């Protein structure tokens, strides 16, 4: 909660984030690394409510992929998968159950809603933005694993009306796969292809290439300020 929540009678924008166990502090994060938002929010006194959605790791691939894992993913990873396909239900849960609960329980600006995700969280965030652009007005995606559903997410973006979205930020590191240069290039190409489509729909959209950026929470933590530029 914002520091001023108990002191002022006012309403606040809400940022929804996936992979909630990695959001606030290290003690809940698998492997010990998180975005450290508890400290960041306190230090910067940001006027925003952050709703972190915790994820059961066994279901992450299914719930963050709207479609079954696609062909491009096999090219990137060198193998196929029978996972994925429940992302639509997960996004619907946020819109029809979680958001109404947050809006009725806390003092929120219901029309000032942001959605952010990392890796597969970026994929499901973009999907939700396409399906519910009138609800998620600000989108922030870091090092998105679009490649898992590359063909389908490109088609969805192309066919979506995204004009209600006010701001969009995306990025990708040049060393997402660390020493595997080929995989890093495929990961980057996936992000670039999706962003080119987004730029046609959201002219204010920003995309940054992070030189030397890796797929680690120590790197993601450096980009935490981007989560709140919509404020």
CSV table of N, CA and C in Angstrom, one decimal, residues 26-198:
chain,number,residue,atom,x,y,z
A,26,UNK,N,13.1,-10.6,-1.2
A,26,UNK,CA,13.8,-11.8,-1.6
A,26,UNK,C,13.4,-13.0,-0.8
A,27,UNK,N,12.9,-12.9,0.4
A,27,UNK,CA,12.6,-14.0,1.3
A,27,UNK,C,11.6,-15.0,0.7
A,28,UNK,N,10.7,-14.5,-0.2
A,28,UNK,CA,9.7,-15.3,-0.8
A,28,UNK,C,10.1,-15.8,-2.2
A,29,UNK,N,11.2,-15.3,-2.7
A,29,UNK,CA,11.6,-15.6,-4.1
A,29,UNK,C,12.4,-16.9,-4.1
A,30,UNK,N,12.0,-17.7,-5.0
A,30,UNK,CA,12.8,-19.0,-5.2
A,30,UNK,C,14.2,-18.6,-5.7
A,31,UNK,N,15.2,-19.1,-5.1
A,31,UNK,CA,16.6,-18.7,-5.4
A,31,UNK,C,17.0,-17.4,-4.8
A,32,UNK,N,16.1,-16.7,-4.0
A,32,UNK,CA,16.6,-15.6,-3.3
A,32,UNK,C,16.6,-14.2,-3.9
A,33,UNK,N,16.2,-14.2,-5.2
A,33,UNK,CA,16.3,-12.9,-5.9
A,33,UNK,C,14.9,-12.4,-6.3
A,34,UNK,N,14.6,-11.1,-6.0
A,34,UNK,CA,13.3,-10.5,-6.4
A,34,UNK,C,13.5,-9.1,-6.9
A,35,UNK,N,12.4,-8.5,-7.3
A,35,UNK,CA,12.5,-7.1,-7.7
A,35,UNK,C,12.7,-6.1,-6.6
A,36,UNK,N,12.4,-6.5,-5.4
A,36,UNK,CA,12.6,-5.7,-4.2
A,36,UNK,C,11.7,-4.5,-4.1
A,37,UNK,N,10.4,-4.7,-4.6
A,37,UNK,CA,9.5,-3.5,-4.6
A,37,UNK,C,9.1,-3.0,-3.3
A,38,UNK,N,9.1,-3.9,-2.3
A,38,UNK,CA,8.7,-3.4,-0.9
A,38,UNK,C,9.6,-2.2,-0.5
A,39,UNK,N,10.9,-2.4,-0.7
A,39,UNK,CA,11.8,-1.3,-0.3
A,39,UNK,C,11.7,-0.1,-1.3
A,40,UNK,N,11.6,-0.5,-2.6
A,40,UNK,CA,11.6,0.6,-3.7
A,40,UNK,C,10.4,1.5,-3.5
A,41,UNK,N,9.2,0.9,-3.2
A,41,UNK,CA,8.0,1.7,-3.1
A,41,UNK,C,8.1,2.6,-1.8
A,42,UNK,N,8.7,2.0,-0.7
A,42,UNK,CA,8.8,2.8,0.5
A,42,UNK,C,9.8,4.0,0.3
A,43,UNK,N,10.9,3.7,-0.3
A,43,UNK,CA,11.9,4.7,-0.5
A,43,UNK,C,11.4,5.8,-1.4
A,44,UNK,N,10.6,5.5,-2.4
A,44,UNK,CA,10.2,6.5,-3.4
A,44,UNK,C,8.8,7.1,-3.1
A,45,UNK,N,8.2,6.5,-2.1
A,45,UNK,CA,6.8,7.0,-1.7
A,45,UNK,C,5.9,7.2,-2.9
A,46,UNK,N,5.8,6.1,-3.7
A,46,UNK,CA,5.0,6.2,-4.9
A,46,UNK,C,3.5,6.0,-4.6
A,47,UNK,N,2.7,6.8,-5.2
A,47,UNK,CA,1.3,6.7,-5.0
A,47,UNK,C,0.6,5.7,-5.9
A,48,UNK,N,0.8,4.5,-5.6
A,48,UNK,CA,0.2,3.4,-6.4
A,48,UNK,C,0.0,2.2,-5.5
A,49,UNK,N,-1.0,1.4,-5.8
A,49,UNK,CA,-1.2,0.1,-5.2
A,49,UNK,C,-0.7,-1.0,-6.1
A,50,UNK,N,0.2,-1.9,-5.6
A,50,UNK,CA,0.7,-3.0,-6.4
A,50,UNK,C,0.0,-4.3,-5.9
A,51,UNK,N,-0.6,-4.9,-6.9
A,51,UNK,CA,-1.3,-6.2,-6.6
A,51,UNK,C,-0.4,-7.3,-7.3
A,52,UNK,N,0.3,-8.1,-6.5
A,52,UNK,CA,1.1,-9.2,-7.0
A,52,UNK,C,0.4,-10.5,-6.9
A,53,UNK,N,0.3,-11.1,-8.1
A,53,UNK,CA,-0.4,-12.4,-8.2
A,53,UNK,C,0.6,-13.6,-8.1
A,54,UNK,N,0.5,-14.3,-7.0
A,54,UNK,CA,1.4,-15.4,-6.8
A,54,UNK,C,1.1,-16.6,-7.8
A,55,UNK,N,2.1,-17.3,-8.2
A,55,UNK,CA,2.0,-18.3,-9.2
A,55,UNK,C,2.5,-19.6,-8.7
A,56,UNK,N,1.7,-20.7,-8.9
A,56,UNK,CA,2.2,-22.0,-8.6
A,56,UNK,C,3.1,-22.5,-9.8
A,57,UNK,N,4.3,-22.8,-9.5
A,57,UNK,CA,5.3,-23.0,-10.6
A,57,UNK,C,4.9,-24.1,-11.6
A,58,UNK,N,4.2,-25.1,-11.1
A,58,UNK,CA,3.8,-26.2,-11.9
A,58,UNK,C,2.8,-25.8,-13.0
A,59,UNK,N,2.1,-24.7,-12.8
A,59,UNK,CA,1.1,-24.3,-13.7
A,59,UNK,C,1.5,-23.1,-14.5
A,60,UNK,N,2.7,-22.6,-14.3
A,60,UNK,CA,3.1,-21.3,-14.9
A,60,UNK,C,3.1,-21.3,-16.4
A,61,UNK,N,3.6,-22.4,-17.0
A,61,UNK,CA,3.7,-22.5,-18.4
A,61,UNK,C,2.3,-22.6,-19.0
A,62,UNK,N,1.4,-23.3,-18.4
A,62,UNK,CA,0.0,-23.4,-18.8
A,62,UNK,C,-0.8,-22.1,-18.7
A,63,UNK,N,-0.6,-21.4,-17.6
A,63,UNK,CA,-1.5,-20.3,-17.3
A,63,UNK,C,-0.9,-19.0,-17.9
A,64,UNK,N,0.4,-18.9,-18.2
A,64,UNK,CA,1.0,-17.7,-18.9
A,64,UNK,C,1.0,-17.8,-20.4
A,65,UNK,N,0.7,-19.0,-20.9
A,65,UNK,CA,0.7,-19.2,-22.4
A,65,UNK,C,-0.8,-19.3,-22.8
A,66,UNK,N,-1.3,-18.4,-23.6
A,66,UNK,CA,-2.7,-18.4,-24.0
A,66,UNK,C,-3.0,-19.6,-24.9
A,67,UNK,N,-2.0,-20.0,-25.6
A,67,UNK,CA,-2.2,-21.1,-26.6
A,67,UNK,C,-1.1,-22.2,-26.3
A,68,UNK,N,-1.3,-23.4,-26.8
A,68,UNK,CA,-0.3,-24.5,-26.7
A,68,UNK,C,1.0,-24.0,-27.3
A,69,UNK,N,2.1,-24.4,-26.7
A,69,UNK,CA,3.4,-24.0,-27.2
A,69,UNK,C,3.5,-24.2,-28.7
A,70,UNK,N,4.0,-23.2,-29.4
A,70,UNK,CA,4.0,-23.2,-30.9
A,70,UNK,C,5.3,-23.6,-31.6
A,71,UNK,N,5.3,-23.5,-32.9
A,71,UNK,CA,6.4,-23.9,-33.7
A,71,UNK,C,7.7,-23.1,-33.5
A,72,UNK,N,7.6,-21.8,-33.4
A,72,UNK,CA,8.8,-21.0,-33.2
A,72,UNK,C,9.5,-21.3,-31.9
A,73,UNK,N,8.7,-21.7,-30.9
A,73,UNK,CA,9.3,-22.1,-29.6
A,73,UNK,C,10.2,-23.4,-29.8
A,74,UNK,N,9.8,-24.3,-30.6
A,74,UNK,CA,10.6,-25.5,-30.9
A,74,UNK,C,11.9,-25.1,-31.6
A,75,UNK,N,11.8,-24.1,-32.5
A,75,UNK,CA,13.0,-23.6,-33.1
A,75,UNK,C,14.0,-23.0,-32.1
A,76,UNK,N,13.5,-22.2,-31.2
A,76,UNK,CA,14.3,-21.6,-30.2
A,76,UNK,C,14.9,-22.6,-29.2
A,77,UNK,N,14.0,-23.5,-28.7
A,77,UNK,CA,14.4,-24.4,-27.6
A,77,UNK,C,15.0,-25.7,-28.1
A,78,UNK,N,14.7,-26.0,-29.4
A,78,UNK,CA,15.2,-27.2,-29.9
A,78,UNK,C,14.3,-28.4,-29.6
A,79,UNK,N,13.2,-28.2,-29.0
A,79,UNK,CA,12.2,-29.3,-28.7
A,79,UNK,C,10.8,-28.7,-28.5
A,80,UNK,N,9.9,-29.5,-28.7
A,80,UNK,CA,8.5,-29.1,-28.6
A,80,UNK,C,8.0,-29.3,-27.2
A,81,UNK,N,6.7,-29.0,-27.0
A,81,UNK,CA,6.1,-29.1,-25.7
A,81,UNK,C,4.6,-29.2,-25.8
A,82,UNK,N,4.0,-29.9,-24.9
A,82,UNK,CA,2.5,-30.1,-24.9
A,82,UNK,C,1.9,-29.2,-23.9
A,83,UNK,N,2.6,-28.2,-23.3
A,83,UNK,CA,2.1,-27.3,-22.3
A,83,UNK,C,1.5,-26.1,-22.9
A,84,UNK,N,0.8,-25.3,-22.1
A,84,UNK,CA,0.2,-24.0,-22.6
A,84,UNK,C,-1.2,-24.2,-23.0
A,85,UNK,N,-1.9,-23.0,-23.0
A,85,UNK,CA,-3.3,-23.0,-23.4
A,85,UNK,C,-4.3,-22.5,-22.4
A,86,UNK,N,-3.9,-22.3,-21.2
A,86,UNK,CA,-4.8,-21.8,-20.2
A,86,UNK,C,-4.7,-20.3,-19.9
A,87,UNK,N,-4.0,-19.6,-20.7
A,87,UNK,CA,-3.8,-18.2,-20.5
A,87,UNK,C,-5.1,-17.4,-20.5
A,88,UNK,N,-6.0,-17.8,-21.4
A,88,UNK,CA,-7.3,-17.1,-21.5
A,88,UNK,C,-8.0,-17.1,-20.2
A,89,UNK,N,-8.1,-18.3,-19.5
A,89,UNK,CA,-8.8,-18.4,-18.3
A,89,UNK,C,-8.1,-17.6,-17.2
A,90,UNK,N,-6.8,-17.5,-17.2
A,90,UNK,CA,-6.0,-16.8,-16.2
A,90,UNK,C,-6.3,-15.3,-16.4
A,91,UNK,N,-6.3,-14.8,-17.6
A,91,UNK,CA,-6.5,-13.4,-17.9
A,91,UNK,C,-8.0,-13.0,-17.5
A,92,UNK,N,-8.9,-13.9,-17.7
A,92,UNK,CA,-10.3,-13.7,-17.4
A,92,UNK,C,-10.5,-13.7,-15.9
A,93,UNK,N,-9.7,-14.5,-15.1
A,93,UNK,CA,-9.7,-14.5,-13.7
A,93,UNK,C,-9.3,-13.1,-13.2
A,94,UNK,N,-8.3,-12.5,-13.7
A,94,UNK,CA,-7.8,-11.2,-13.3
A,94,UNK,C,-8.9,-10.1,-13.5
A,95,UNK,N,-9.5,-10.2,-14.7
A,95,UNK,CA,-10.5,-9.2,-15.1
A,95,UNK,C,-11.9,-9.4,-14.4
A,96,UNK,N,-12.3,-10.6,-14.2
A,96,UNK,CA,-13.7,-10.8,-13.7
A,96,UNK,C,-13.7,-11.1,-12.2
A,97,UNK,N,-12.6,-11.5,-11.6
A,97,UNK,CA,-12.6,-11.8,-10.2
A,97,UNK,C,-11.7,-11.0,-9.4
A,98,UNK,N,-10.4,-11.0,-9.8
A,98,UNK,CA,-9.4,-10.3,-9.0
A,98,UNK,C,-9.6,-8.7,-9.0
A,99,UNK,N,-9.7,-8.2,-10.2
A,99,UNK,CA,-9.8,-6.7,-10.3
A,99,UNK,C,-11.1,-6.2,-9.6
A,100,UNK,N,-12.3,-6.8,-9.8
A,100,UNK,CA,-13.4,-6.4,-9.1
A,100,UNK,C,-13.3,-6.4,-7.5
A,101,UNK,N,-12.6,-7.5,-7.1
A,101,UNK,CA,-12.3,-7.6,-5.6
A,101,UNK,C,-11.4,-6.5,-5.1
A,102,UNK,N,-10.3,-6.2,-5.9
A,102,UNK,CA,-9.4,-5.1,-5.5
A,102,UNK,C,-10.1,-3.8,-5.5
A,103,UNK,N,-10.9,-3.5,-6.5
A,103,UNK,CA,-11.6,-2.2,-6.7
A,103,UNK,C,-12.7,-2.0,-5.6
A,104,UNK,N,-13.3,-3.1,-5.1
A,104,UNK,CA,-14.3,-2.9,-4.1
A,104,UNK,C,-13.8,-3.0,-2.7
A,105,UNK,N,-12.6,-3.5,-2.5
A,105,UNK,CA,-12.0,-3.6,-1.2
A,105,UNK,C,-11.1,-2.4,-0.9
A,106,UNK,N,-10.4,-1.9,-1.9
A,106,UNK,CA,-9.5,-0.8,-1.7
A,106,UNK,C,-10.0,0.5,-2.4
A,107,UNK,N,-9.4,1.6,-2.1
A,107,UNK,CA,-9.8,2.9,-2.8
A,107,UNK,C,-8.9,2.9,-4.1
A,108,UNK,N,-9.5,2.6,-5.2
A,108,UNK,CA,-8.7,2.5,-6.4
A,108,UNK,C,-9.3,3.5,-7.5
A,109,UNK,N,-8.4,3.9,-8.4
A,109,UNK,CA,-8.9,4.5,-9.6
A,109,UNK,C,-9.1,3.4,-10.6
A,110,UNK,N,-10.3,2.9,-10.7
A,110,UNK,CA,-10.6,1.7,-11.5
A,110,UNK,C,-10.3,1.9,-13.0
A,111,UNK,N,-10.2,3.1,-13.5
A,111,UNK,CA,-9.8,3.3,-14.9
A,111,UNK,C,-8.4,3.6,-15.1
A,112,UNK,N,-7.6,3.5,-14.0
A,112,UNK,CA,-6.1,3.7,-14.1
A,112,UNK,C,-5.4,2.4,-13.7
A,113,UNK,N,-5.5,1.4,-14.6
A,113,UNK,CA,-5.0,0.1,-14.2
A,113,UNK,C,-3.8,-0.3,-15.1
A,114,UNK,N,-2.7,-0.7,-14.5
A,114,UNK,CA,-1.5,-1.1,-15.3
A,114,UNK,C,-1.3,-2.6,-15.1
A,115,UNK,N,-0.6,-3.2,-16.0
A,115,UNK,CA,-0.3,-4.6,-16.0
A,115,UNK,C,1.1,-4.8,-16.4
A,116,UNK,N,1.9,-5.6,-15.6
A,116,UNK,CA,3.3,-5.8,-15.9
A,116,UNK,C,3.7,-7.2,-15.7
A,117,UNK,N,4.6,-7.7,-16.5
A,117,UNK,CA,5.1,-9.1,-16.4
A,117,UNK,C,6.5,-9.2,-17.0
A,118,UNK,N,7.2,-10.3,-16.6
A,118,UNK,CA,8.5,-10.6,-17.0
A,118,UNK,C,8.5,-12.0,-17.6
A,119,UNK,N,9.3,-12.1,-18.7
A,119,UNK,CA,9.4,-13.4,-19.4
A,119,UNK,C,8.0,-13.8,-19.9
A,120,UNK,N,7.5,-15.0,-19.4
A,120,UNK,CA,6.2,-15.4,-19.8
A,120,UNK,C,5.1,-14.5,-19.3
A,121,UNK,N,5.5,-13.8,-18.2
A,121,UNK,CA,4.6,-12.8,-17.7
A,121,UNK,C,4.4,-11.6,-18.7
A,122,UNK,N,5.4,-11.4,-19.5
A,122,UNK,CA,5.2,-10.4,-20.6
A,122,UNK,C,4.3,-10.9,-21.7
A,123,UNK,N,4.4,-12.2,-22.0
A,123,UNK,CA,3.5,-12.8,-23.0
A,123,UNK,C,2.0,-12.7,-22.5
A,124,UNK,N,1.7,-13.1,-21.3
A,124,UNK,CA,0.3,-13.0,-20.9
A,124,UNK,C,-0.2,-11.6,-20.7
A,125,UNK,N,0.8,-10.7,-20.3
A,125,UNK,CA,0.4,-9.3,-20.2
A,125,UNK,C,-0.1,-8.7,-21.6
A,126,UNK,N,0.7,-9.0,-22.6
A,126,UNK,CA,0.3,-8.5,-23.9
A,126,UNK,C,-1.0,-9.1,-24.4
A,127,UNK,N,-1.2,-10.4,-24.1
A,127,UNK,CA,-2.4,-11.1,-24.5
A,127,UNK,C,-3.6,-10.4,-23.8
A,128,UNK,N,-3.5,-10.1,-22.5
A,128,UNK,CA,-4.5,-9.5,-21.7
A,128,UNK,C,-4.8,-8.1,-22.2
A,129,UNK,N,-3.7,-7.4,-22.7
A,129,UNK,CA,-3.9,-6.1,-23.2
A,129,UNK,C,-4.7,-6.1,-24.5
A,130,UNK,N,-4.5,-7.1,-25.3
A,130,UNK,CA,-5.2,-7.2,-26.6
A,130,UNK,C,-6.7,-7.6,-26.3
A,131,UNK,N,-6.9,-8.4,-25.3
A,131,UNK,CA,-8.2,-8.9,-25.1
A,131,UNK,C,-9.1,-7.9,-24.3
A,132,UNK,N,-8.4,-7.1,-23.4
A,132,UNK,CA,-9.1,-6.1,-22.6
A,132,UNK,C,-8.4,-4.8,-22.6
A,133,UNK,N,-8.3,-4.2,-23.7
A,133,UNK,CA,-7.5,-2.9,-23.8
A,133,UNK,C,-8.2,-1.7,-23.1
A,134,UNK,N,-9.5,-1.9,-22.9
A,134,UNK,CA,-10.2,-0.8,-22.2
A,134,UNK,C,-10.0,-0.9,-20.7
A,135,UNK,N,-9.5,-2.0,-20.2
A,135,UNK,CA,-9.2,-2.2,-18.8
A,135,UNK,C,-7.8,-2.0,-18.4
A,136,UNK,N,-6.9,-2.6,-19.2
A,136,UNK,CA,-5.4,-2.4,-18.9
A,136,UNK,C,-4.9,-1.3,-19.8
A,137,UNK,N,-4.8,-0.1,-19.2
A,137,UNK,CA,-4.4,1.1,-19.9
A,137,UNK,C,-2.9,1.3,-20.0
A,138,UNK,N,-2.2,0.6,-19.2
A,138,UNK,CA,-0.7,0.8,-19.2
A,138,UNK,C,-0.1,-0.6,-19.1
A,139,UNK,N,0.8,-0.9,-20.0
A,139,UNK,CA,1.4,-2.2,-20.1
A,139,UNK,C,3.0,-2.1,-20.0
A,140,UNK,N,3.6,-2.9,-19.2
A,140,UNK,CA,5.0,-2.9,-19.0
A,140,UNK,C,5.5,-4.4,-19.1
A,141,UNK,N,6.3,-4.7,-20.1
A,141,UNK,CA,6.8,-6.1,-20.2
A,141,UNK,C,8.3,-6.1,-20.4
A,142,UNK,N,8.9,-6.9,-19.5
A,142,UNK,CA,10.4,-7.0,-19.5
A,142,UNK,C,10.8,-8.4,-20.0
A,143,UNK,N,11.8,-8.4,-21.0
A,143,UNK,CA,12.4,-9.7,-21.4
A,143,UNK,C,11.3,-10.7,-21.7
A,144,UNK,N,10.3,-10.3,-22.6
A,144,UNK,CA,9.2,-11.2,-22.8
A,144,UNK,C,9.5,-12.5,-23.6
A,145,UNK,N,8.9,-13.6,-23.1
A,145,UNK,CA,9.1,-14.9,-23.8
A,145,UNK,C,7.9,-15.0,-24.8
A,146,UNK,N,7.8,-14.1,-25.7
A,146,UNK,CA,6.8,-14.2,-26.7
A,146,UNK,C,7.0,-15.4,-27.6
A,147,UNK,N,8.2,-15.9,-27.7
A,147,UNK,CA,8.5,-17.0,-28.6
A,147,UNK,C,7.7,-18.2,-28.3
A,148,UNK,N,7.2,-18.4,-27.1
A,148,UNK,CA,6.4,-19.6,-26.8
A,148,UNK,C,5.1,-19.7,-27.6
A,149,UNK,N,4.6,-18.5,-27.9
A,149,UNK,CA,3.3,-18.4,-28.7
A,149,UNK,C,3.5,-17.4,-29.8
A,150,UNK,N,4.7,-17.4,-30.4
A,150,UNK,CA,5.0,-16.4,-31.4
A,150,UNK,C,4.0,-16.1,-32.5
A,151,UNK,N,3.6,-17.2,-33.1
A,151,UNK,CA,2.7,-17.1,-34.3
A,151,UNK,C,1.4,-16.5,-33.8
A,152,UNK,N,0.8,-17.0,-32.7
A,152,UNK,CA,-0.5,-16.6,-32.3
A,152,UNK,C,-0.5,-15.2,-31.7
A,153,UNK,N,0.5,-14.8,-31.0
A,153,UNK,CA,0.5,-13.5,-30.4
A,153,UNK,C,0.7,-12.4,-31.5
A,154,UNK,N,1.4,-12.7,-32.5
A,154,UNK,CA,1.5,-11.8,-33.6
A,154,UNK,C,0.2,-11.6,-34.3
A,155,UNK,N,-0.5,-12.7,-34.5
A,155,UNK,CA,-1.8,-12.6,-35.2
A,155,UNK,C,-2.8,-11.8,-34.3
A,156,UNK,N,-2.7,-12.1,-33.0
A,156,UNK,CA,-3.6,-11.4,-32.1
A,156,UNK,C,-3.4,-9.9,-32.1
A,157,UNK,N,-2.1,-9.5,-32.0
A,157,UNK,CA,-1.8,-8.0,-32.0
A,157,UNK,C,-2.3,-7.4,-33.3
A,158,UNK,N,-2.0,-8.1,-34.4
A,158,UNK,CA,-2.4,-7.5,-35.7
A,158,UNK,C,-3.9,-7.3,-35.8
A,159,UNK,N,-4.7,-8.2,-35.2
A,159,UNK,CA,-6.2,-8.1,-35.3
A,159,UNK,C,-6.8,-7.3,-34.1
A,160,UNK,N,-6.0,-6.7,-33.2
A,160,UNK,CA,-6.6,-6.1,-32.0
A,160,UNK,C,-6.7,-4.6,-32.2
A,161,UNK,N,-7.7,-4.0,-31.5
A,161,UNK,CA,-7.8,-2.6,-31.4
A,161,UNK,C,-7.2,-2.1,-30.1
A,162,UNK,N,-6.0,-1.5,-30.2
A,162,UNK,CA,-5.3,-1.2,-29.0
A,162,UNK,C,-5.2,0.3,-28.7
A,163,UNK,N,-6.1,1.1,-29.4
A,163,UNK,CA,-6.1,2.5,-29.1
A,163,UNK,C,-6.4,3.0,-27.7
A,164,UNK,N,-7.2,2.2,-26.9
A,164,UNK,CA,-7.5,2.6,-25.5
A,164,UNK,C,-6.2,2.6,-24.7
A,165,UNK,N,-5.2,1.8,-25.1
A,165,UNK,CA,-4.0,1.7,-24.2
A,165,UNK,C,-3.2,3.0,-24.3
A,166,UNK,N,-2.9,3.6,-23.1
A,166,UNK,CA,-2.2,4.9,-23.0
A,166,UNK,C,-0.7,4.8,-23.2
A,167,UNK,N,-0.1,3.8,-22.5
A,167,UNK,CA,1.3,3.6,-22.5
A,167,UNK,C,1.7,2.2,-22.6
A,168,UNK,N,2.8,1.9,-23.3
A,168,UNK,CA,3.4,0.6,-23.4
A,168,UNK,C,4.9,0.7,-23.4
A,169,UNK,N,5.5,-0.1,-22.5
A,169,UNK,CA,7.0,-0.2,-22.5
A,169,UNK,C,7.4,-1.7,-22.6
A,170,UNK,N,8.4,-2.0,-23.4
A,170,UNK,CA,8.9,-3.3,-23.5
A,170,UNK,C,10.4,-3.2,-23.6
A,171,UNK,N,11.1,-4.3,-23.2
A,171,UNK,CA,12.5,-4.3,-23.4
A,171,UNK,C,13.0,-5.8,-23.6
A,172,UNK,N,14.3,-5.9,-24.0
A,172,UNK,CA,14.9,-7.2,-24.2
A,172,UNK,C,16.4,-7.1,-24.0
A,173,UNK,N,17.0,-8.0,-23.4
A,173,UNK,CA,18.5,-7.9,-23.2
A,173,UNK,C,19.2,-8.6,-24.4
A,174,UNK,N,20.4,-8.2,-24.6
A,174,UNK,CA,21.2,-8.8,-25.7
A,174,UNK,C,21.8,-10.2,-25.4
A,175,UNK,N,21.7,-10.5,-24.1
A,175,UNK,CA,22.3,-11.8,-23.6
A,175,UNK,C,21.3,-12.5,-22.8
A,176,UNK,N,20.1,-12.6,-23.3
A,176,UNK,CA,19.0,-13.3,-22.5
A,176,UNK,C,19.3,-14.8,-22.2
A,177,UNK,N,20.1,-15.4,-23.1
A,177,UNK,CA,20.5,-16.8,-22.9
A,177,UNK,C,21.9,-16.9,-22.5
A,178,UNK,N,22.5,-15.8,-22.0
A,178,UNK,CA,23.8,-15.7,-21.5
A,178,UNK,C,24.8,-16.1,-22.6
A,179,UNK,N,25.5,-17.3,-22.5
A,179,UNK,CA,26.5,-17.6,-23.4
A,179,UNK,C,26.0,-18.2,-24.7
A,180,UNK,N,24.8,-18.5,-24.8
A,180,UNK,CA,24.2,-19.1,-26.0
A,180,UNK,C,23.8,-18.0,-27.0
A,181,UNK,N,24.7,-17.5,-27.8
A,181,UNK,CA,24.5,-16.4,-28.7
A,181,UNK,C,23.4,-16.6,-29.7
A,182,UNK,N,23.3,-17.8,-30.2
A,182,UNK,CA,22.2,-18.1,-31.2
A,182,UNK,C,20.8,-17.9,-30.5
A,183,UNK,N,20.7,-18.5,-29.3
A,183,UNK,CA,19.4,-18.4,-28.6
A,183,UNK,C,19.1,-17.0,-28.2
A,184,UNK,N,20.1,-16.3,-27.8
A,184,UNK,CA,19.9,-14.9,-27.5
A,184,UNK,C,19.4,-14.1,-28.7
A,185,UNK,N,19.9,-14.3,-29.8
A,185,UNK,CA,19.5,-13.6,-31.0
A,185,UNK,C,18.1,-14.0,-31.4
A,186,UNK,N,17.7,-15.2,-31.3
A,186,UNK,CA,16.3,-15.7,-31.6
A,186,UNK,C,15.3,-15.0,-30.6
A,187,UNK,N,15.7,-15.0,-29.3
A,187,UNK,CA,14.9,-14.3,-28.3
A,187,UNK,C,14.7,-12.9,-28.7
A,188,UNK,N,15.7,-12.2,-29.0
A,188,UNK,CA,15.7,-10.8,-29.4
A,188,UNK,C,14.8,-10.6,-30.6
A,189,UNK,N,15.0,-11.4,-31.6
A,189,UNK,CA,14.2,-11.3,-32.9
A,189,UNK,C,12.7,-11.5,-32.6
A,190,UNK,N,12.4,-12.4,-31.7
A,190,UNK,CA,11.0,-12.6,-31.3
A,190,UNK,C,10.4,-11.3,-30.7
A,191,UNK,N,11.1,-10.6,-29.8
A,191,UNK,CA,10.7,-9.4,-29.2
A,191,UNK,C,10.5,-8.3,-30.3
A,192,UNK,N,11.5,-8.2,-31.1
A,192,UNK,CA,11.5,-7.1,-32.1
A,192,UNK,C,10.3,-7.3,-33.1
A,193,UNK,N,10.0,-8.5,-33.5
A,193,UNK,CA,8.9,-8.7,-34.4
A,193,UNK,C,7.6,-8.3,-33.8
A,194,UNK,N,7.4,-8.7,-32.5
A,194,UNK,CA,6.2,-8.3,-31.8
A,194,UNK,C,6.1,-6.8,-31.6
A,195,UNK,N,7.2,-6.2,-31.3
A,195,UNK,CA,7.1,-4.7,-31.0
A,195,UNK,C,6.8,-4.0,-32.3
A,196,UNK,N,7.4,-4.4,-33.4
A,196,UNK,CA,7.1,-3.7,-34.7
A,196,UNK,C,5.6,-3.7,-34.9
A,197,UNK,N,4.9,-4.8,-34.6
A,197,UNK,CA,3.4,-4.8,-34.7
A,197,UNK,C,2.7,-3.9,-33.7
A,198,UNK,N,3.3,-3.9,-32.5
A,198,UNK,CA,2.7,-3.0,-31.4
A,198,UNK,C,2.8,-1.6,-31.8
